[in-house]
CSV table of N, CA and C in Angstrom, one decimal:
chain,number,residue,atom,x,y,z
A,1,MET,N,0.9,-1.3,0.2
A,1,MET,CA,0.2,-0.1,0.1
A,1,MET,C,0.9,1.3,0.0
A,2,SER,N,2.1,1.2,0.7
A,2,SER,CA,2.9,2.6,0.6
A,2,SER,C,3.2,2.8,-0.7
A,3,ASP,N,3.4,2.0,-1.3
A,3,ASP,CA,3.8,2.6,-3.1
A,3,ASP,C,2.7,3.7,-3.3
A,4,VAL,N,1.6,3.1,-3.6
A,4,VAL,CA,-0.1,3.6,-3.7
A,4,VAL,C,-0.1,5.0,-3.1
A,5,LEU,N,0.3,5.2,-1.9
A,5,LEU,CA,0.2,6.3,-1.3
A,5,LEU,C,1.5,7.2,-0.9
A,6,PHE,N,2.2,7.1,-1.8
A,6,PHE,CA,3.4,8.0,-2.3
A,6,PHE,C,3.1,9.6,-2.2
A,7,GLY,N,2.0,9.3,-3.4
A,7,GLY,CA,1.4,10.8,-3.9
A,7,GLY,C,0.3,11.4,-2.7
A,8,LEU,N,0.4,11.1,-1.4
A,8,LEU,CA,-0.7,11.8,-0.3
A,8,LEU,C,-0.1,12.8,0.3
A,9,GLU,N,1.4,13.0,-0.1
A,9,GLU,CA,2.2,13.6,0.6
A,9,GLU,C,1.3,15.2,1.0
A,10,ASP,N,1.1,15.7,2.0
A,10,ASP,CA,0.5,17.3,2.1
A,10,ASP,C,1.3,18.0,2.9
A,11,ALA,N,1.0,19.3,2.8
A,11,ALA,CA,2.3,20.1,3.9
A,11,ALA,C,1.2,20.7,4.8
A,12,ALA,N,1.6,21.1,5.7
A,12,ALA,CA,0.7,21.6,7.1
A,12,ALA,C,1.2,22.8,6.6
A,13,ALA,N,0.4,24.0,7.1
A,13,ALA,CA,0.1,25.4,6.6
A,13,ALA,C,0.4,26.1,7.7
A,14,ALA,N,1.0,27.3,7.4
A,14,ALA,CA,0.9,28.6,8.4
A,14,ALA,C,0.8,29.8,7.4
A,15,ARG,N,0.2,31.0,7.8
A,15,ARG,CA,-0.2,31.9,7.5
A,15,ARG,C,1.0,33.1,7.1
A,16,ALA,N,1.3,33.7,5.8
A,16,ALA,CA,2.2,34.6,5.8
A,16,ALA,C,2.6,35.4,6.7
A,17,SER,N,1.5,35.6,7.6
A,17,SER,CA,1.3,36.5,8.9
A,17,SER,C,1.6,35.9,10.2
A,18,ASP,N,2.0,34.8,10.2
A,18,ASP,CA,2.2,33.8,11.3
A,18,ASP,C,3.5,33.8,11.7
A,19,PRO,N,4.1,34.0,13.1
A,19,PRO,CA,5.6,33.9,13.2
A,19,PRO,C,6.6,32.7,13.0
A,20,VAL,N,7.6,33.3,12.7
A,20,VAL,CA,8.8,32.1,12.5
A,20,VAL,C,8.6,30.7,13.0
A,21,THR,N,8.4,30.8,14.2
A,21,THR,CA,8.1,29.4,14.7
A,21,THR,C,7.0,28.6,14.5
A,22,SER,N,6.0,29.2,14.0
A,22,SER,CA,4.7,28.7,13.0
A,22,SER,C,5.1,28.2,12.2
A,23,HIS,N,6.0,28.7,11.3
A,23,HIS,CA,6.1,28.3,9.8
A,23,HIS,C,7.3,26.9,10.2
A,24,GLU,N,7.9,26.8,11.1
A,24,GLU,CA,9.0,25.9,11.3
A,24,GLU,C,8.2,24.8,12.0
A,25,ALA,N,7.0,24.8,12.9
A,25,ALA,CA,6.5,24.0,13.2
A,25,ALA,C,5.2,23.2,12.2
A,26,ALA,N,5.3,24.0,10.9
A,26,ALA,CA,4.3,23.5,10.0
A,26,ALA,C,5.0,22.6,9.1
A,27,GLU,N,6.6,23.3,9.0
A,27,GLU,CA,7.4,22.5,8.3
A,27,GLU,C,7.6,20.8,9.0
A,28,ALA,N,7.7,21.3,10.1
A,28,ALA,CA,7.9,19.8,11.1
A,28,ALA,C,6.6,18.9,11.1
A,29,ALA,N,5.6,19.3,11.0
A,29,ALA,CA,4.2,18.5,11.0
A,29,ALA,C,3.9,18.0,9.8
A,30,SER,N,4.2,18.5,8.6
A,30,SER,CA,4.1,18.1,7.4
A,30,SER,C,4.5,16.5,6.9
A,31,ASP,N,5.5,16.1,7.7
A,31,ASP,CA,5.8,14.6,7.6
A,31,ASP,C,4.7,13.8,8.5
A,32,HIS,N,4.0,14.4,9.4
A,32,HIS,CA,2.9,13.4,10.1
A,32,HIS,C,1.8,13.6,9.3
A,33,VAL,N,1.4,14.7,8.6
A,33,VAL,CA,0.2,14.7,7.7
A,33,VAL,C,0.1,13.5,6.8
A,34,TRP,N,1.3,13.0,5.9
A,34,TRP,CA,1.4,11.8,5.2
A,34,TRP,C,1.6,10.5,6.1
A,35,GLU,N,2.3,10.6,7.3
A,35,GLU,CA,2.3,9.6,7.8
A,35,GLU,C,0.8,8.9,8.4
A,36,SER,N,-0.1,9.9,9.3
A,36,SER,CA,-1.1,9.8,9.6
A,36,SER,C,-2.0,9.4,8.6
A,37,GLN,N,-2.2,10.1,7.4
A,37,GLN,CA,-2.8,9.7,6.6
A,37,GLN,C,-2.7,7.7,6.0
A,38,GLN,N,-1.4,7.4,5.9
A,38,GLN,CA,-1.4,6.0,5.7
A,38,GLN,C,-2.0,5.2,7.0
A,39,ALA,N,-1.5,6.0,8.1
A,39,ALA,CA,-2.0,5.2,9.5
A,39,ALA,C,-3.5,5.1,9.4
A,40,THR,N,-4.0,5.7,8.7
A,40,THR,CA,-5.6,5.6,8.8
A,40,THR,C,-6.2,4.8,7.8
A,41,LEU,N,-5.4,4.5,6.9
A,41,LEU,CA,-6.0,4.0,5.6
A,41,LEU,C,-5.4,2.5,5.7
A,42,ALA,N,-4.7,2.3,6.8
A,42,ALA,CA,-4.1,0.8,7.4
A,42,ALA,C,-5.2,0.4,8.2
A,43,ILE,N,-5.8,1.2,9.2
A,43,ILE,CA,-6.7,1.0,10.1
A,43,ILE,C,-8.3,0.4,9.0
A,44,ILE,N,-8.5,1.2,8.1
A,44,ILE,CA,-9.6,1.4,7.6
A,44,ILE,C,-9.6,-0.1,6.9
A,45,GLU,N,-8.5,-0.5,6.4
A,45,GLU,CA,-8.0,-1.6,5.5
A,45,GLU,C,-8.1,-2.7,6.5
A,46,ALA,N,-7.7,-2.8,7.6
A,46,ALA,CA,-7.7,-4.0,8.5
A,46,ALA,C,-9.1,-4.2,9.1
A,47,HIS,N,-9.6,-3.4,9.5
A,47,HIS,CA,-11.1,-3.3,10.0
A,47,HIS,C,-12.1,-4.2,9.1
A,48,GLY,N,-11.6,-3.7,7.6
A,48,GLY,CA,-12.7,-4.6,7.3
A,48,GLY,C,-13.9,-4.4,6.5
A,49,LYS,N,-14.4,-2.9,7.1
A,49,LYS,CA,-15.6,-2.7,6.9
A,49,LYS,C,-15.9,-1.0,7.4
A,50,PRO,N,-16.7,-0.2,6.9
A,50,PRO,CA,-17.1,0.8,7.3
A,50,PRO,C,-17.1,1.3,9.0
A,51,ILE,N,-16.1,2.3,9.3
A,51,ILE,CA,-15.7,2.7,10.4
A,51,ILE,C,-15.8,3.9,10.9
A,52,THR,N,-16.0,4.6,11.9
A,52,THR,CA,-16.6,5.7,12.5
A,52,THR,C,-15.1,6.4,12.8
A,53,ALA,N,-15.1,7.6,12.8
A,53,ALA,CA,-13.6,8.4,13.0
A,53,ALA,C,-13.2,8.1,14.6
A,54,LEU,N,-14.4,8.0,15.1
A,54,LEU,CA,-14.3,7.4,17.0
A,54,LEU,C,-13.5,6.4,17.3
A,55,GLN,N,-13.9,5.1,16.0
A,55,GLN,CA,-13.0,4.1,15.8
A,55,GLN,C,-11.5,4.1,15.6
A,56,VAL,N,-11.3,5.3,14.4
A,56,VAL,CA,-10.4,5.1,13.9
A,56,VAL,C,-9.3,5.8,15.2
A,57,GLU,N,-9.7,6.7,15.9
A,57,GLU,CA,-8.8,6.9,17.2
A,57,GLU,C,-8.7,6.2,18.0
A,58,GLY,N,-9.6,5.5,18.0
A,58,GLY,CA,-9.4,4.4,19.6
A,58,GLY,C,-8.2,3.3,18.8
A,59,VAL,N,-8.4,3.0,17.8
A,59,VAL,CA,-7.4,2.2,17.3
A,59,VAL,C,-5.8,2.5,17.2
A,60,ALA,N,-5.8,4.1,16.9
A,60,ALA,CA,-4.7,4.8,17.0
A,60,ALA,C,-4.3,4.9,18.5
A,61,GLN,N,-4.9,5.2,19.6
A,61,GLN,CA,-4.6,5.1,20.9
A,61,GLN,C,-4.1,3.8,21.0
A,62,VAL,N,-5.3,2.5,21.0
A,62,VAL,CA,-4.4,1.1,21.0
A,62,VAL,C,-3.1,0.8,20.7
A,63,ARG,N,-2.9,1.1,19.5
A,63,ARG,CA,-1.8,0.9,18.9
A,63,ARG,C,-0.5,2.1,19.1
A,64,GLU,N,-0.9,2.7,20.1
A,64,GLU,CA,0.2,3.7,20.6
A,64,GLU,C,0.7,4.7,19.1
A,65,LEU,N,0.0,5.0,18.1
A,65,LEU,CA,0.2,5.6,17.1
A,65,LEU,C,0.8,7.4,17.5
A,66,PRO,N,1.7,7.9,17.2
A,66,PRO,CA,2.0,9.2,17.7
A,66,PRO,C,1.6,10.3,17.1
A,67,PHE,N,0.2,9.9,16.9
A,67,PHE,CA,-0.8,11.2,16.3
A,67,PHE,C,-1.9,11.5,17.0
A,68,SER,N,-2.3,12.7,17.7
A,68,SER,CA,-3.4,13.1,18.4
A,68,SER,C,-4.8,12.7,17.5
A,69,SER,N,-5.5,12.4,18.4
A,69,SER,CA,-7.2,12.5,17.9
A,69,SER,C,-7.5,13.2,16.7
A,70,SER,N,-7.1,14.6,17.1
A,70,SER,CA,-7.8,15.6,16.2
A,70,SER,C,-6.8,15.3,14.7
A,71,ARG,N,-5.4,15.3,15.1
A,71,ARG,CA,-5.0,14.5,13.3
A,71,ARG,C,-5.6,13.6,13.0
A,72,MET,N,-5.8,12.7,13.6
A,72,MET,CA,-6.7,11.4,13.0
A,72,MET,C,-7.9,11.7,12.5
A,73,ARG,N,-8.6,12.5,13.3
A,73,ARG,CA,-9.6,12.8,12.3
A,73,ARG,C,-9.8,13.3,11.3
A,74,SER,N,-8.9,14.5,11.4
A,74,SER,CA,-8.5,15.3,10.2
A,74,SER,C,-8.2,14.4,8.7
A,75,THR,N,-7.6,13.1,9.2
A,75,THR,CA,-6.9,12.6,7.8
A,75,THR,C,-8.5,11.9,7.1
A,76,LEU,N,-9.7,12.0,7.6
A,76,LEU,CA,-10.7,11.5,6.9
A,76,LEU,C,-11.2,12.2,6.3
A,77,PRO,N,-11.6,13.6,6.3
A,77,PRO,CA,-11.9,14.4,5.0
A,77,PRO,C,-10.5,14.6,4.1
A,78,GLU,N,-9.3,14.8,4.5
A,78,GLU,CA,-8.3,14.9,3.7
A,78,GLU,C,-8.3,13.5,2.6
A,79,LEU,N,-8.3,12.3,3.0
A,79,LEU,CA,-8.5,11.3,2.7
A,79,LEU,C,-9.8,11.0,1.4
A,80,GLU,N,-10.8,11.8,1.9
A,80,GLU,CA,-12.1,11.8,1.1
A,80,GLU,C,-11.4,12.8,-0.3
A,81,LYS,N,-11.1,14.1,0.3
A,81,LYS,CA,-10.8,14.7,-1.0
A,81,LYS,C,-9.6,14.4,-1.8
A,82,LYS,N,-9.0,13.2,-1.5
A,82,LYS,CA,-7.9,12.9,-2.7
A,82,LYS,C,-8.7,11.6,-3.3
A,83,GLY,N,-9.7,10.7,-2.7
A,83,GLY,CA,-10.6,9.9,-3.2
A,83,GLY,C,-10.1,8.3,-2.8
A,84,PHE,N,-9.5,8.4,-1.6
A,84,PHE,CA,-9.5,7.4,-0.9
A,84,PHE,C,-10.1,6.5,-0.3
A,85,VAL,N,-10.8,7.4,0.4
A,85,VAL,CA,-12.1,6.6,1.2
A,85,VAL,C,-13.3,7.7,1.0
A,86,VAL,N,-14.6,7.2,1.2
A,86,VAL,CA,-15.9,7.7,1.0
A,86,VAL,C,-16.7,7.4,1.9
A,87,ARG,N,-17.5,8.2,2.2
A,87,ARG,CA,-18.6,8.6,3.4
A,87,ARG,C,-19.6,7.4,3.0
A,88,ALA,N,-19.7,6.4,4.0
A,88,ALA,CA,-20.4,5.3,3.5
A,88,ALA,C,-21.6,5.1,4.3
A,89,GLY,N,-22.5,5.9,4.8
A,89,GLY,CA,-23.5,6.1,5.6
A,89,GLY,C,-23.4,6.1,7.0
A,90,PHE,N,-24.3,6.1,7.9
A,90,PHE,CA,-24.1,6.7,9.2
A,90,PHE,C,-24.4,5.7,10.2
A,91,THR,N,-23.8,5.5,11.8
A,91,THR,CA,-24.3,4.7,12.7
A,91,THR,C,-25.8,4.8,13.0
A,92,SER,N,-26.6,3.8,13.5
A,92,SER,CA,-27.9,4.1,14.0
A,92,SER,C,-27.7,4.1,15.4
A,93,PRO,N,-27.3,4.7,16.5
A,93,PRO,CA,-27.4,4.5,17.7
A,93,PRO,C,-28.7,4.2,18.5
A,94,PRO,N,-29.3,3.7,19.6
A,94,PRO,CA,-30.1,3.7,20.1
A,94,PRO,C,-29.9,5.1,21.0
A,95,ARG,N,-29.1,5.6,21.2
A,95,ARG,CA,-28.6,7.0,21.8
A,95,ARG,C,-27.9,7.5,21.4
A,96,GLY,N,-27.9,8.9,21.3
A,96,GLY,CA,-26.9,9.7,21.4
A,96,GLY,C,-27.1,10.2,19.8
A,97,ARG,N,-25.9,10.8,19.1
A,97,ARG,CA,-25.8,11.2,18.0
A,97,ARG,C,-25.5,10.4,16.9
A,98,ARG,N,-25.7,10.0,15.5
A,98,ARG,CA,-25.0,9.0,15.0
A,98,ARG,C,-23.9,9.7,14.4
A,99,ARG,N,-22.8,9.0,13.9
A,99,ARG,CA,-21.7,9.2,13.4
A,99,ARG,C,-21.5,8.6,12.0
A,100,THR,N,-20.8,9.5,11.1
A,100,THR,CA,-20.6,9.0,10.0
A,100,THR,C,-19.5,7.8,9.7
A,101,LEU,N,-19.7,7.0,8.6
A,101,LEU,CA,-19.1,6.0,8.8
A,101,LEU,C,-18.1,6.0,7.5
A,102,TRP,N,-16.9,5.6,7.3
A,102,TRP,CA,-15.9,5.8,6.2
A,102,TRP,C,-15.4,4.4,5.9
A,103,ALA,N,-15.3,4.6,4.6
A,103,ALA,CA,-14.7,3.6,3.8
A,103,ALA,C,-14.0,3.5,2.7
A,104,LEU,N,-13.2,2.9,2.5
A,104,LEU,CA,-12.0,2.5,1.4
A,104,LEU,C,-12.6,2.5,0.0
A,105,THR,N,-12.3,3.6,-0.9
A,105,THR,CA,-12.8,3.4,-2.3
A,105,THR,C,-11.6,2.4,-2.7
A,106,GLY,N,-11.8,2.4,-4.2
A,106,GLY,CA,-11.2,1.3,-5.2
A,106,GLY,C,-9.8,2.0,-5.0
A,107,GLY,N,-9.2,3.3,-4.6
A,107,GLY,CA,-8.0,3.7,-5.0
A,107,GLY,C,-6.7,3.5,-4.4
A,108,THR,N,-7.2,2.9,-3.7
A,108,THR,CA,-5.5,1.9,-2.7
A,108,THR,C,-5.2,0.9,-3.2
A,109,ASP,N,-6.2,0.2,-4.0
A,109,ASP,CA,-5.8,-1.2,-4.4
A,109,ASP,C,-4.9,-1.3,-5.6
A,110,ALA,N,-3.4,-1.8,-5.3
A,110,ALA,CA,-2.2,-1.5,-6.2
A,110,ALA,C,-2.5,-2.2,-7.1
A,111,SER,N,-3.2,-3.5,-7.5
A,111,SER,CA,-3.5,-4.0,-8.6
A,111,SER,C,-4.1,-3.1,-9.7
């Protein structure tokens, strides 16, 4: 899957008016964007069926991945924009609010 994901690299952004420290932090974070996207795709693939953002976060925590919950949630719309995941419906909980289910598209298949 890594070869297919080579084109996923993103850059974290800082505004031109931000201090130099923000630009340095954005540059350092850029590697984490790509790595977190790869991790999210691997989690969804291993799950084998549509998954919620909360479940992706939970698996990342159990696996002790070095990404914040916020970073892991952010990967889903990023990957959707790139065509690697789609919104596959919603959960139907008896209580509480429903959550979006995410699934892989055919875009990550290396064959």
